[in-house]
């Protein structure tokens, strides 16, 4: 009975995997412009552009490759619009790494696609040093700055955007990787990125 359930699911997965690899992650980035991230913070495509810019700035602060950090952030969410992740959402990030490697992307760019979500929970692994760390910090800091800017702050019993987890993740990365970058400098860069984007929309923060 279990075999009758599992075999079709594995067949579906193989089909999705084969179909997804016919298009590059780069070609999927444009589709993110059709996915709403937040009604006050634009589409997922707009968010990716902000995170990519911020990742490049953070890379310079922590001694990582700026161009690869921007590239990793640009591609990091592209797997969300693949068939595989659409059917198996728990594979987000994991599939991004596989597809990036299939496309011939550098190993650290591919790693950033998977590891920018880390740490996802207490005790989870941290992103690898360098580019993946720059993208992970950018992803979390952009979320924090953006949500606070539009008033989506956590309360005692509600934190729908997991901002506490993002904040703890930033702190863990800085402390456990012994990064010498100033937290103030990171927050300033994130807030500036959000402020500039909001200004283009005629919104003052």
PDB file of C-alpha atoms in Angstrom:
ATOM      1  CA  UNK A   1       0.000   0.000   0.000  1.00  0.00           C
ATOM      2  CA  UNK A   2       2.796   2.397   0.839  1.00  0.00           C
ATOM      3  CA  UNK A   3       4.533   1.565  -2.422  1.00  0.00           C
ATOM      4  CA  UNK A   4       1.414   2.470  -4.412  1.00  0.00           C
ATOM      5  CA  UNK A   5       1.435   5.897  -2.721  1.00  0.00           C
ATOM      6  CA  UNK A   6       5.170   6.593  -2.920  1.00  0.00           C
ATOM      7  CA  UNK A   7       5.853   5.498  -6.506  1.00  0.00           C
ATOM      8  CA  UNK A   8       3.569   8.099  -8.162  1.00  0.00           C
ATOM      9  CA  UNK A   9       4.990  10.851  -5.945  1.00  0.00           C
ATOM     10  CA  UNK A  10       8.534   9.931  -6.946  1.00  0.00           C
ATOM     11  CA  UNK A  11       7.473   9.815 -10.587  1.00  0.00           C
ATOM     12  CA  UNK A  12       5.960  13.293 -10.217  1.00  0.00           C
ATOM     13  CA  UNK A  13       9.162  14.562  -8.630  1.00  0.00           C
ATOM     14  CA  UNK A  14      11.291  13.180 -11.456  1.00  0.00           C
ATOM     15  CA  UNK A  15       8.995  14.784 -14.032  1.00  0.00           C
ATOM     16  CA  UNK A  16       9.127  18.172 -12.271  1.00  0.00           C
ATOM     17  CA  UNK A  17      12.907  17.931 -11.891  1.00  0.00           C
ATOM     18  CA  UNK A  18      13.399  17.173 -15.575  1.00  0.00           C
ATOM     19  CA  UNK A  19      11.013  19.935 -16.665  1.00  0.00           C
ATOM     20  CA  UNK A  20      12.488  22.553 -14.337  1.00  0.00           C
ATOM     21  CA  UNK A  21      15.998  22.000 -15.654  1.00  0.00           C
ATOM     22  CA  UNK A  22      14.885  23.025 -19.140  1.00  0.00           C
ATOM     23  CA  UNK A  23      14.882  26.648 -17.906  1.00  0.00           C
ATOM     24  CA  UNK A  24      17.618  28.438 -15.999  1.00  0.00           C
ATOM     25  CA  UNK A  25      17.083  30.041 -12.611  1.00  0.00           C
ATOM     26  CA  UNK A  26      18.044  33.354 -14.203  1.00  0.00           C
ATOM     27  CA  UNK A  27      15.136  33.061 -16.651  1.00  0.00           C
ATOM     28  CA  UNK A  28      12.721  32.567 -13.741  1.00  0.00           C
ATOM     29  CA  UNK A  29      13.660  35.741 -11.867  1.00  0.00           C
ATOM     30  CA  UNK A  30      11.255  37.812 -13.973  1.00  0.00           C
ATOM     31  CA  UNK A  31       8.339  35.640 -12.768  1.00  0.00           C
ATOM     32  CA  UNK A  32       8.919  36.865  -9.219  1.00  0.00           C
ATOM     33  CA  UNK A  33       7.517  40.231 -10.294  1.00  0.00           C
ATOM     34  CA  UNK A  34       4.105  38.542 -10.442  1.00  0.00           C
ATOM     35  CA  UNK A  35       4.286  37.290  -6.848  1.00  0.00           C
ATOM     36  CA  UNK A  36       3.123  39.713  -4.155  1.00  0.00           C
ATOM     37  CA  UNK A  37       5.477  39.853  -1.178  1.00  0.00           C
ATOM     38  CA  UNK A  38       3.633  42.472   0.900  1.00  0.00           C
ATOM     39  CA  UNK A  39       1.114  45.093  -0.125  1.00  0.00           C
ATOM     40  CA  UNK A  40       3.351  47.871   1.224  1.00  0.00           C
ATOM     41  CA  UNK A  41       6.669  46.341   0.186  1.00  0.00           C
ATOM     42  CA  UNK A  42       5.881  45.320  -3.361  1.00  0.00           C
ATOM     43  CA  UNK A  43       6.442  42.080  -5.199  1.00  0.00           C
ATOM     44  CA  UNK A  44       8.896  39.311  -4.514  1.00  0.00           C
ATOM     45  CA  UNK A  45      10.798  40.554  -7.539  1.00  0.00           C
ATOM     46  CA  UNK A  46      11.194  43.972  -5.939  1.00  0.00           C
ATOM     47  CA  UNK A  47      12.278  42.368  -2.706  1.00  0.00           C
ATOM     48  CA  UNK A  48      14.893  40.277  -4.509  1.00  0.00           C
ATOM     49  CA  UNK A  49      16.314  43.438  -6.079  1.00  0.00           C
ATOM     50  CA  UNK A  50      16.593  45.045  -2.641  1.00  0.00           C
ATOM     51  CA  UNK A  51      18.194  41.986  -1.072  1.00  0.00           C
ATOM     52  CA  UNK A  52      20.651  41.685  -3.964  1.00  0.00           C
ATOM     53  CA  UNK A  53      21.777  45.294  -3.554  1.00  0.00           C
ATOM     54  CA  UNK A  54      22.092  44.858   0.209  1.00  0.00           C
ATOM     55  CA  UNK A  55      23.973  41.560  -0.156  1.00  0.00           C
ATOM     56  CA  UNK A  56      26.583  43.302  -2.279  1.00  0.00           C
ATOM     57  CA  UNK A  57      27.075  45.988   0.355  1.00  0.00           C
ATOM     58  CA  UNK A  58      27.298  43.417   3.159  1.00  0.00           C
ATOM     59  CA  UNK A  59      29.784  41.356   1.141  1.00  0.00           C
ATOM     60  CA  UNK A  60      32.146  44.331   1.100  1.00  0.00           C
ATOM     61  CA  UNK A  61      31.763  44.717   4.863  1.00  0.00           C
ATOM     62  CA  UNK A  62      32.587  41.073   5.617  1.00  0.00           C
ATOM     63  CA  UNK A  63      35.229  40.529   2.940  1.00  0.00           C
ATOM     64  CA  UNK A  64      33.144  38.417   0.531  1.00  0.00           C
ATOM     65  CA  UNK A  65      32.858  38.713  -3.254  1.00  0.00           C
ATOM     66  CA  UNK A  66      30.411  41.524  -4.014  1.00  0.00           C
ATOM     67  CA  UNK A  67      29.364  40.375  -7.500  1.00  0.00           C
ATOM     68  CA  UNK A  68      28.760  36.798  -6.412  1.00  0.00           C
ATOM     69  CA  UNK A  69      26.798  37.895  -3.361  1.00  0.00           C
ATOM     70  CA  UNK A  70      24.550  40.005  -5.587  1.00  0.00           C
ATOM     71  CA  UNK A  71      24.180  37.087  -7.979  1.00  0.00           C
ATOM     72  CA  UNK A  72      23.373  34.649  -5.175  1.00  0.00           C
ATOM     73  CA  UNK A  73      20.697  36.963  -3.787  1.00  0.00           C
ATOM     74  CA  UNK A  74      19.236  37.525  -7.252  1.00  0.00           C
ATOM     75  CA  UNK A  75      18.779  33.781  -7.791  1.00  0.00           C
ATOM     76  CA  UNK A  76      17.975  32.781  -4.202  1.00  0.00           C
ATOM     77  CA  UNK A  77      14.180  32.966  -4.524  1.00  0.00           C
ATOM     78  CA  UNK A  78      13.892  31.852  -8.159  1.00  0.00           C
ATOM     79  CA  UNK A  79      13.187  28.240  -7.237  1.00  0.00           C
ATOM     80  CA  UNK A  80       9.915  29.376  -5.611  1.00  0.00           C
ATOM     81  CA  UNK A  81       8.368  29.538  -9.086  1.00  0.00           C
ATOM     82  CA  UNK A  82       9.588  26.098 -10.193  1.00  0.00           C
ATOM     83  CA  UNK A  83       7.283  23.109 -10.588  1.00  0.00           C
ATOM     84  CA  UNK A  84       9.193  21.120  -7.978  1.00  0.00           C
ATOM     85  CA  UNK A  85       8.912  23.701  -5.196  1.00  0.00           C
ATOM     86  CA  UNK A  86       5.332  24.448  -6.188  1.00  0.00           C
ATOM     87  CA  UNK A  87       4.499  20.806  -5.461  1.00  0.00           C
ATOM     88  CA  UNK A  88       7.005  20.239  -2.646  1.00  0.00           C
ATOM     89  CA  UNK A  89       7.419  23.635  -0.890  1.00  0.00           C
ATOM     90  CA  UNK A  90       9.636  22.142   1.790  1.00  0.00           C
ATOM     91  CA  UNK A  91      12.335  21.824  -0.902  1.00  0.00           C
ATOM     92  CA  UNK A  92      12.699  25.592  -1.379  1.00  0.00           C
ATOM     93  CA  UNK A  93      16.364  26.477  -1.286  1.00  0.00           C
ATOM     94  CA  UNK A  94      17.412  22.857  -1.693  1.00  0.00           C
ATOM     95  CA  UNK A  95      16.217  22.819  -5.292  1.00  0.00           C
ATOM     96  CA  UNK A  96      17.669  26.267  -5.853  1.00  0.00           C
ATOM     97  CA  UNK A  97      21.117  24.859  -5.107  1.00  0.00           C
ATOM     98  CA  UNK A  98      20.672  21.909  -7.491  1.00  0.00           C
ATOM     99  CA  UNK A  99      19.319  24.062 -10.305  1.00  0.00           C
ATOM    100  CA  UNK A 100      22.047  26.690  -9.857  1.00  0.00           C
ATOM    101  CA  UNK A 101      24.748  24.023 -10.074  1.00  0.00           C
ATOM    102  CA  UNK A 102      23.036  22.566 -13.145  1.00  0.00           C
ATOM    103  CA  UNK A 103      23.148  26.038 -14.724  1.00  0.00           C
ATOM    104  CA  UNK A 104      26.884  26.252 -14.104  1.00  0.00           C
ATOM    105  CA  UNK A 105      26.714  28.875 -11.361  1.00  0.00           C
ATOM    106  CA  UNK A 106      29.719  29.137  -8.983  1.00  0.00           C
ATOM    107  CA  UNK A 107      29.548  26.834  -5.964  1.00  0.00           C
ATOM    108  CA  UNK A 108      29.198  29.692  -3.463  1.00  0.00           C
ATOM    109  CA  UNK A 109      26.349  31.242  -5.471  1.00  0.00           C
ATOM    110  CA  UNK A 110      24.562  27.873  -5.522  1.00  0.00           C
ATOM    111  CA  UNK A 111      25.195  27.458  -1.791  1.00  0.00           C
ATOM    112  CA  UNK A 112      23.664  30.883  -1.153  1.00  0.00           C
ATOM    113  CA  UNK A 113      20.445  29.737  -2.843  1.00  0.00           C
ATOM    114  CA  UNK A 114      20.063  26.995  -0.246  1.00  0.00           C
ATOM    115  CA  UNK A 115      21.743  28.460   2.811  1.00  0.00           C
ATOM    116  CA  UNK A 116      20.307  31.986   2.869  1.00  0.00           C
ATOM    117  CA  UNK A 117      17.387  30.597   4.902  1.00  0.00           C
ATOM    118  CA  UNK A 118      19.770  29.410   7.644  1.00  0.00           C
ATOM    119  CA  UNK A 119      19.587  29.319  10.570  1.00  0.00           C
ATOM    120  CA  UNK A 120      15.917  28.408  10.282  1.00  0.00           C
ATOM    121  CA  UNK A 121      15.474  27.373  13.918  1.00  0.00           C
ATOM    122  CA  UNK A 122      17.415  27.133  17.179  1.00  0.00           C
ATOM    123  CA  UNK A 123      20.401  24.871  16.713  1.00  0.00           C
ATOM    124  CA  UNK A 124      20.221  24.898  12.918  1.00  0.00           C
ATOM    125  CA  UNK A 125      23.438  25.118  10.898  1.00  0.00           C
ATOM    126  CA  UNK A 126      24.731  28.536   9.910  1.00  0.00           C
ATOM    127  CA  UNK A 127      25.336  29.515   6.281  1.00  0.00           C
ATOM    128  CA  UNK A 128      28.827  28.904   4.922  1.00  0.00           C
ATOM    129  CA  UNK A 129      31.272  31.792   5.306  1.00  0.00           C
ATOM    130  CA  UNK A 130      31.573  34.327   2.516  1.00  0.00           C
ATOM    131  CA  UNK A 131      28.893  34.722  -0.140  1.00  0.00           C
ATOM    132  CA  UNK A 132      26.212  32.515   1.515  1.00  0.00           C
ATOM    133  CA  UNK A 133      26.632  34.444   4.762  1.00  0.00           C
ATOM    134  CA  UNK A 134      26.335  37.801   2.982  1.00  0.00           C
ATOM    135  CA  UNK A 135      23.106  36.687   1.289  1.00  0.00           C
ATOM    136  CA  UNK A 136      21.690  35.199   4.501  1.00  0.00           C
ATOM    137  CA  UNK A 137      22.357  38.409   6.428  1.00  0.00           C
ATOM    138  CA  UNK A 138      20.876  40.526   3.631  1.00  0.00           C
ATOM    139  CA  UNK A 139      17.734  38.394   3.458  1.00  0.00           C
ATOM    140  CA  UNK A 140      17.121  38.644   7.196  1.00  0.00           C
ATOM    141  CA  UNK A 141      18.051  42.291   7.616  1.00  0.00           C
ATOM    142  CA  UNK A 142      15.925  43.380   4.655  1.00  0.00           C
ATOM    143  CA  UNK A 143      12.948  41.569   6.157  1.00  0.00           C
ATOM    144  CA  UNK A 144      13.515  43.208   9.541  1.00  0.00           C
ATOM    145  CA  UNK A 145      13.979  46.723   8.161  1.00  0.00           C
ATOM    146  CA  UNK A 146      11.117  46.377   5.712  1.00  0.00           C
ATOM    147  CA  UNK A 147       8.553  45.061   8.144  1.00  0.00           C
ATOM    148  CA  UNK A 148       9.426  47.589  10.843  1.00  0.00           C
ATOM    149  CA  UNK A 149       9.249  50.356   8.238  1.00  0.00           C
ATOM    150  CA  UNK A 150       5.642  49.502   7.370  1.00  0.00           C
ATOM    151  CA  UNK A 151       4.581  48.922  10.962  1.00  0.00           C
ATOM    152  CA  UNK A 152       4.503  45.118  10.924  1.00  0.00           C
ATOM    153  CA  UNK A 153       6.279  44.765  14.250  1.00  0.00           C
ATOM    154  CA  UNK A 154       5.953  41.610  16.360  1.00  0.00           C
ATOM    155  CA  UNK A 155       3.894  41.651  19.538  1.00  0.00           C
ATOM    156  CA  UNK A 156       3.991  39.539  22.658  1.00  0.00           C
ATOM    157  CA  UNK A 157       1.955  36.746  21.089  1.00  0.00           C
ATOM    158  CA  UNK A 158       2.155  37.388  17.349  1.00  0.00           C
ATOM    159  CA  UNK A 159       5.117  37.361  14.995  1.00  0.00           C
ATOM    160  CA  UNK A 160       3.661  36.345  11.617  1.00  0.00           C
ATOM    161  CA  UNK A 161       6.784  37.322   9.663  1.00  0.00           C
ATOM    162  CA  UNK A 162       9.181  35.497  12.023  1.00  0.00           C
ATOM    163  CA  UNK A 163      11.103  38.684  12.757  1.00  0.00           C
ATOM    164  CA  UNK A 164      12.385  37.380  16.085  1.00  0.00           C
ATOM    165  CA  UNK A 165      13.832  34.364  14.292  1.00  0.00           C
ATOM    166  CA  UNK A 166      15.460  36.628  11.701  1.00  0.00           C
ATOM    167  CA  UNK A 167      16.972  38.820  14.423  1.00  0.00           C
ATOM    168  CA  UNK A 168      18.307  35.839  16.352  1.00  0.00           C
ATOM    169  CA  UNK A 169      19.692  34.421  13.113  1.00  0.00           C
ATOM    170  CA  UNK A 170      21.615  37.638  12.413  1.00  0.00           C
ATOM    171  CA  UNK A 171      23.048  37.634  15.938  1.00  0.00           C
ATOM    172  CA  UNK A 172      24.035  33.963  15.764  1.00  0.00           C
ATOM    173  CA  UNK A 173      25.817  34.483  12.446  1.00  0.00           C
ATOM    174  CA  UNK A 174      27.742  37.493  13.735  1.00  0.00           C
ATOM    175  CA  UNK A 175      28.710  35.878  17.047  1.00  0.00           C
ATOM    176  CA  UNK A 176      29.418  32.302  15.985  1.00  0.00           C
ATOM    177  CA  UNK A 177      31.260  33.235  12.812  1.00  0.00           C
ATOM    178  CA  UNK A 178      33.172  35.877  14.780  1.00  0.00           C
ATOM    179  CA  UNK A 179      32.492  38.516  12.150  1.00  0.00           C
ATOM    180  CA  UNK A 180      34.036  41.878  13.018  1.00  0.00           C
ATOM    181  CA  UNK A 181      31.465  43.914  11.111  1.00  0.00           C
ATOM    182  CA  UNK A 182      29.431  46.389  13.159  1.00  0.00           C
ATOM    183  CA  UNK A 183      25.777  45.508  13.713  1.00  0.00           C
ATOM    184  CA  UNK A 184      25.012  49.221  13.420  1.00  0.00           C
ATOM    185  CA  UNK A 185      26.630  49.280   9.967  1.00  0.00           C
ATOM    186  CA  UNK A 186      24.512  46.328   8.849  1.00  0.00           C
ATOM    187  CA  UNK A 187      21.305  47.871  10.165  1.00  0.00           C
ATOM    188  CA  UNK A 188      22.147  51.227   8.593  1.00  0.00           C
ATOM    189  CA  UNK A 189      22.673  49.547   5.205  1.00  0.00           C
ATOM    190  CA  UNK A 190      19.388  47.648   5.491  1.00  0.00           C
ATOM    191  CA  UNK A 191      17.406  50.710   6.567  1.00  0.00           C
ATOM    192  CA  UNK A 192      18.939  52.795   3.771  1.00  0.00           C
ATOM    193  CA  UNK A 193      17.945  50.168   1.207  1.00  0.00           C
ATOM    194  CA  UNK A 194      14.342  50.159   2.430  1.00  0.00           C
ATOM    195  CA  UNK A 195      14.211  53.956   2.744  1.00  0.00           C
ATOM    196  CA  UNK A 196      15.403  54.424  -0.836  1.00  0.00           C
ATOM    197  CA  UNK A 197      12.865  51.928  -2.165  1.00  0.00           C
ATOM    198  CA  UNK A 198       9.992  53.484  -0.226  1.00  0.00           C
ATOM    199  CA  UNK A 199      11.027  56.906  -1.509  1.00  0.00           C
ATOM    200  CA  UNK A 200      10.548  55.684  -5.082  1.00  0.00           C
ATOM    201  CA  UNK A 201       6.977  54.834  -4.107  1.00  0.00           C
ATOM    202  CA  UNK A 202       6.368  58.243  -2.572  1.00  0.00           C
ATOM    203  CA  UNK A 203       6.396  56.843   0.970  1.00  0.00           C
ATOM    204  CA  UNK A 204       8.443  58.431   3.753  1.00  0.00           C
ATOM    205  CA  UNK A 205       9.819  56.329   6.582  1.00  0.00           C
TER     206      UNK A 205
END
